[in-house]
């Protein structure tokens, strides 16, 4: 566990430190496949430090004091959905290959309603509907960590059609003389802006 966690930490700029926990690897474990991605992007149009200030940020019924970043007036890749009541902006990273899509519900407590509409077709609609528009962006500094373990991941992969790997797998090209199947998929992601 320690060797894998060290490798993941080293390959994610120390953003993900404890991917595996005691008990994730047992005497029955025959193989562990680990993948790590670390993206350290710089904004094409950077938020200036002197344009960051304390502000209130509303999330449903809660109000938090946060460090709010402000990006002055310039051209923004913007989309508005009147049907689903949100607006979106795509913020490019340097080089133009990657962007962060930000979706803001119209209603303070509208995140659940809006997120339920964000399927592949809706995201494609946003991407195709983005248009350059003059404006400003204000958003809080934030860090989000999520960890999905166990049955949730297995169910997700099965719903995508990957069923045999969990039940009637043939991994004989990797492990001979043993019947094995995937028993666990662990996913951890960290986003810091």
mmCIF file of C-alpha atoms in Angstrom:
data_model
loop_
_atom_site.group_PDB
_atom_site.id
_atom_site.type_symbol
_atom_site.label_atom_id
_atom_site.label_comp_id
_atom_site.label_asym_id
_atom_site.label_seq_id
_atom_site.Cartn_x
_atom_site.Cartn_y
_atom_site.Cartn_z
ATOM 1 C CA UNK A 1 0.000 0.000 0.000
ATOM 2 C CA UNK A 2 2.781 2.417 0.946
ATOM 3 C CA UNK A 3 4.744 1.880 -2.287
ATOM 4 C CA UNK A 4 1.661 2.476 -4.449
ATOM 5 C CA UNK A 5 0.567 5.526 -2.459
ATOM 6 C CA UNK A 6 4.062 7.005 -2.755
ATOM 7 C CA UNK A 7 4.075 6.431 -6.527
ATOM 8 C CA UNK A 8 0.630 8.040 -6.915
ATOM 9 C CA UNK A 9 1.636 10.991 -4.736
ATOM 10 C CA UNK A 10 4.855 11.523 -6.724
ATOM 11 C CA UNK A 11 2.976 11.346 -10.028
ATOM 12 C CA UNK A 12 0.188 13.742 -9.039
ATOM 13 C CA UNK A 13 2.304 16.554 -7.644
ATOM 14 C CA UNK A 14 1.375 15.297 -4.144
ATOM 15 C CA UNK A 15 -2.289 16.145 -4.775
ATOM 16 C CA UNK A 16 -3.402 12.535 -4.159
ATOM 17 C CA UNK A 17 -1.578 11.077 -1.177
ATOM 18 C CA UNK A 18 -3.641 8.155 0.091
ATOM 19 C CA UNK A 19 -5.249 6.363 -2.833
ATOM 20 C CA UNK A 20 -5.142 2.977 -1.152
ATOM 21 C CA UNK A 21 -6.042 2.238 2.450
ATOM 22 C CA UNK A 22 -5.158 -0.688 4.699
ATOM 23 C CA UNK A 23 -7.254 -3.652 3.607
ATOM 24 C CA UNK A 24 -7.450 -2.652 -0.064
ATOM 25 C CA UNK A 25 -4.720 -5.194 -0.831
ATOM 26 C CA UNK A 26 -5.205 -8.636 0.709
ATOM 27 C CA UNK A 27 -3.593 -12.073 0.436
ATOM 28 C CA UNK A 28 -6.047 -12.763 -2.418
ATOM 29 C CA UNK A 29 -4.825 -9.774 -4.443
ATOM 30 C CA UNK A 30 -2.967 -10.907 -7.552
ATOM 31 C CA UNK A 31 -2.515 -7.624 -9.363
ATOM 32 C CA UNK A 32 -3.000 -3.903 -8.857
ATOM 33 C CA UNK A 33 -3.280 -1.586 -11.840
ATOM 34 C CA UNK A 34 -2.719 2.063 -11.026
ATOM 35 C CA UNK A 35 -3.142 5.063 -13.290
ATOM 36 C CA UNK A 36 -2.355 8.627 -12.275
ATOM 37 C CA UNK A 37 -2.976 11.844 -14.157
ATOM 38 C CA UNK A 38 -1.738 15.220 -13.010
ATOM 39 C CA UNK A 39 -2.682 18.357 -14.903
ATOM 40 C CA UNK A 40 -1.121 21.585 -13.718
ATOM 41 C CA UNK A 41 -2.553 24.154 -16.083
ATOM 42 C CA UNK A 42 -2.012 27.869 -16.272
ATOM 43 C CA UNK A 43 -4.934 30.005 -17.356
ATOM 44 C CA UNK A 44 -4.692 31.656 -20.754
ATOM 45 C CA UNK A 45 -6.018 34.770 -19.002
ATOM 46 C CA UNK A 46 -4.809 34.659 -15.434
ATOM 47 C CA UNK A 47 -6.661 35.822 -12.361
ATOM 48 C CA UNK A 48 -4.444 38.501 -10.874
ATOM 49 C CA UNK A 49 -3.579 38.105 -7.188
ATOM 50 C CA UNK A 50 -4.411 41.756 -6.519
ATOM 51 C CA UNK A 51 -7.901 41.092 -7.956
ATOM 52 C CA UNK A 52 -8.653 38.442 -5.312
ATOM 53 C CA UNK A 53 -10.711 39.562 -2.340
ATOM 54 C CA UNK A 54 -12.839 38.224 0.485
ATOM 55 C CA UNK A 55 -16.478 37.812 -0.478
ATOM 56 C CA UNK A 56 -19.618 35.942 0.446
ATOM 57 C CA UNK A 57 -20.471 32.858 -1.604
ATOM 58 C CA UNK A 58 -23.933 31.284 -1.367
ATOM 59 C CA UNK A 59 -24.480 27.542 -1.622
ATOM 60 C CA UNK A 60 -28.104 26.643 -1.084
ATOM 61 C CA UNK A 61 -28.941 27.827 2.442
ATOM 62 C CA UNK A 62 -25.321 28.358 3.490
ATOM 63 C CA UNK A 63 -23.241 31.490 3.087
ATOM 64 C CA UNK A 64 -19.460 31.170 3.239
ATOM 65 C CA UNK A 65 -16.677 33.709 3.257
ATOM 66 C CA UNK A 66 -14.270 32.802 0.455
ATOM 67 C CA UNK A 67 -11.385 34.216 -1.521
ATOM 68 C CA UNK A 68 -13.116 35.383 -4.708
ATOM 69 C CA UNK A 69 -11.008 35.685 -7.849
ATOM 70 C CA UNK A 70 -11.988 38.300 -10.433
ATOM 71 C CA UNK A 71 -11.017 38.347 -14.093
ATOM 72 C CA UNK A 72 -11.490 41.750 -15.673
ATOM 73 C CA UNK A 73 -13.437 42.484 -18.817
ATOM 74 C CA UNK A 74 -12.334 40.541 -21.885
ATOM 75 C CA UNK A 75 -13.791 38.099 -24.423
ATOM 76 C CA UNK A 76 -15.267 34.999 -22.754
ATOM 77 C CA UNK A 77 -16.439 31.768 -24.334
ATOM 78 C CA UNK A 78 -20.024 31.794 -23.006
ATOM 79 C CA UNK A 79 -23.280 29.815 -23.247
ATOM 80 C CA UNK A 80 -26.717 30.399 -21.729
ATOM 81 C CA UNK A 81 -29.466 27.790 -21.303
ATOM 82 C CA UNK A 82 -32.887 29.336 -20.738
ATOM 83 C CA UNK A 83 -34.489 25.856 -20.706
ATOM 84 C CA UNK A 84 -32.320 24.427 -17.935
ATOM 85 C CA UNK A 85 -31.678 27.728 -16.172
ATOM 86 C CA UNK A 86 -27.899 28.012 -16.112
ATOM 87 C CA UNK A 87 -25.017 29.797 -17.756
ATOM 88 C CA UNK A 88 -21.660 28.294 -18.683
ATOM 89 C CA UNK A 89 -18.225 29.578 -19.554
ATOM 90 C CA UNK A 90 -15.207 27.748 -20.913
ATOM 91 C CA UNK A 91 -11.958 29.110 -19.522
ATOM 92 C CA UNK A 92 -8.949 28.231 -21.660
ATOM 93 C CA UNK A 93 -5.624 27.124 -20.336
ATOM 94 C CA UNK A 94 -2.422 28.312 -22.014
ATOM 95 C CA UNK A 95 -1.873 26.578 -25.321
ATOM 96 C CA UNK A 96 -5.594 26.382 -26.085
ATOM 97 C CA UNK A 97 -5.803 22.562 -25.971
ATOM 98 C CA UNK A 98 -7.653 22.407 -22.653
ATOM 99 C CA UNK A 99 -10.350 24.424 -20.959
ATOM 100 C CA UNK A 100 -12.300 24.288 -17.724
ATOM 101 C CA UNK A 101 -16.036 24.451 -18.221
ATOM 102 C CA UNK A 102 -17.822 26.281 -15.437
ATOM 103 C CA UNK A 103 -21.589 25.879 -15.064
ATOM 104 C CA UNK A 104 -23.512 28.298 -12.842
ATOM 105 C CA UNK A 105 -27.179 27.646 -12.017
ATOM 106 C CA UNK A 106 -29.526 30.639 -12.101
ATOM 107 C CA UNK A 107 -30.945 29.656 -8.707
ATOM 108 C CA UNK A 108 -28.717 29.668 -5.619
ATOM 109 C CA UNK A 109 -30.008 26.194 -4.718
ATOM 110 C CA UNK A 110 -30.204 24.990 -8.340
ATOM 111 C CA UNK A 111 -27.092 22.803 -8.479
ATOM 112 C CA UNK A 112 -28.996 19.492 -8.155
ATOM 113 C CA UNK A 113 -31.527 20.442 -10.825
ATOM 114 C CA UNK A 114 -28.840 21.639 -13.233
ATOM 115 C CA UNK A 115 -26.464 18.724 -12.611
ATOM 116 C CA UNK A 116 -29.274 16.269 -13.371
ATOM 117 C CA UNK A 117 -29.499 17.767 -16.892
ATOM 118 C CA UNK A 118 -25.749 17.572 -17.604
ATOM 119 C CA UNK A 119 -25.625 14.381 -19.630
ATOM 120 C CA UNK A 120 -23.398 13.896 -22.692
ATOM 121 C CA UNK A 121 -25.964 15.495 -25.029
ATOM 122 C CA UNK A 122 -26.331 18.590 -22.832
ATOM 123 C CA UNK A 123 -22.567 19.010 -22.516
ATOM 124 C CA UNK A 124 -22.251 18.685 -26.298
ATOM 125 C CA UNK A 125 -24.946 21.368 -26.629
ATOM 126 C CA UNK A 126 -22.899 23.653 -24.386
ATOM 127 C CA UNK A 127 -19.704 23.009 -26.343
ATOM 128 C CA UNK A 128 -21.409 23.656 -29.667
ATOM 129 C CA UNK A 129 -23.245 26.721 -28.352
ATOM 130 C CA UNK A 130 -20.261 28.489 -26.776
ATOM 131 C CA UNK A 131 -19.791 31.906 -28.339
ATOM 132 C CA UNK A 132 -17.353 34.694 -27.634
ATOM 133 C CA UNK A 133 -18.888 37.455 -25.572
ATOM 134 C CA UNK A 134 -17.452 40.448 -23.717
ATOM 135 C CA UNK A 135 -17.709 39.986 -19.947
ATOM 136 C CA UNK A 136 -16.081 39.388 -16.569
ATOM 137 C CA UNK A 137 -15.736 36.280 -14.425
ATOM 138 C CA UNK A 138 -15.727 36.024 -10.644
ATOM 139 C CA UNK A 139 -15.276 32.677 -8.953
ATOM 140 C CA UNK A 140 -14.021 31.412 -5.616
ATOM 141 C CA UNK A 141 -10.727 29.690 -5.060
ATOM 142 C CA UNK A 142 -11.629 26.095 -4.274
ATOM 143 C CA UNK A 143 -10.382 22.583 -3.752
ATOM 144 C CA UNK A 144 -12.602 19.553 -4.231
ATOM 145 C CA UNK A 145 -11.651 15.979 -3.431
ATOM 146 C CA UNK A 146 -13.757 12.974 -4.288
ATOM 147 C CA UNK A 147 -13.183 9.291 -3.760
ATOM 148 C CA UNK A 148 -15.359 6.596 -5.288
ATOM 149 C CA UNK A 149 -14.781 3.058 -4.119
ATOM 150 C CA UNK A 150 -16.321 -0.364 -4.209
ATOM 151 C CA UNK A 151 -19.704 -1.178 -5.669
ATOM 152 C CA UNK A 152 -20.330 2.297 -7.109
ATOM 153 C CA UNK A 153 -17.391 1.964 -9.505
ATOM 154 C CA UNK A 154 -18.094 -1.669 -10.316
ATOM 155 C CA UNK A 155 -21.720 -0.823 -11.121
ATOM 156 C CA UNK A 156 -20.613 2.090 -13.314
ATOM 157 C CA UNK A 157 -18.234 -0.089 -15.341
ATOM 158 C CA UNK A 158 -20.848 -2.854 -15.670
ATOM 159 C CA UNK A 159 -23.399 -0.304 -16.928
ATOM 160 C CA UNK A 160 -20.873 0.659 -19.613
ATOM 161 C CA UNK A 161 -20.741 -2.985 -20.762
ATOM 162 C CA UNK A 162 -17.635 -4.199 -18.915
ATOM 163 C CA UNK A 163 -19.255 -7.212 -17.221
ATOM 164 C CA UNK A 164 -17.017 -10.216 -17.827
ATOM 165 C CA UNK A 165 -13.998 -8.658 -16.119
ATOM 166 C CA UNK A 166 -15.837 -8.827 -12.790
ATOM 167 C CA UNK A 167 -17.286 -12.323 -13.098
ATOM 168 C CA UNK A 168 -16.016 -14.590 -15.860
ATOM 169 C CA UNK A 169 -12.736 -12.894 -16.747
ATOM 170 C CA UNK A 170 -9.995 -14.341 -18.935
ATOM 171 C CA UNK A 171 -6.769 -12.721 -17.836
ATOM 172 C CA UNK A 172 -4.655 -15.731 -18.825
ATOM 173 C CA UNK A 173 -2.291 -13.544 -20.871
ATOM 174 C CA UNK A 174 -1.352 -11.717 -17.653
ATOM 175 C CA UNK A 175 -1.779 -14.374 -14.943
ATOM 176 C CA UNK A 176 -1.505 -18.057 -15.747
ATOM 177 C CA UNK A 177 -2.877 -21.042 -13.830
ATOM 178 C CA UNK A 178 -5.222 -18.875 -11.769
ATOM 179 C CA UNK A 179 -8.803 -17.794 -12.168
ATOM 180 C CA UNK A 180 -8.999 -14.080 -11.423
ATOM 181 C CA UNK A 181 -11.503 -11.268 -11.759
ATOM 182 C CA UNK A 182 -11.551 -7.588 -10.927
ATOM 183 C CA UNK A 183 -12.954 -7.159 -7.441
ATOM 184 C CA UNK A 184 -12.416 -3.475 -6.768
ATOM 185 C CA UNK A 185 -11.954 -0.199 -8.631
ATOM 186 C CA UNK A 186 -10.849 2.819 -6.647
ATOM 187 C CA UNK A 187 -11.053 6.310 -8.107
ATOM 188 C CA UNK A 188 -9.843 9.492 -6.476
ATOM 189 C CA UNK A 189 -9.791 12.970 -7.989
ATOM 190 C CA UNK A 190 -8.626 16.337 -6.696
ATOM 191 C CA UNK A 191 -9.331 19.664 -8.377
ATOM 192 C CA UNK A 192 -7.777 22.832 -7.014
ATOM 193 C CA UNK A 193 -8.384 26.236 -8.564
#
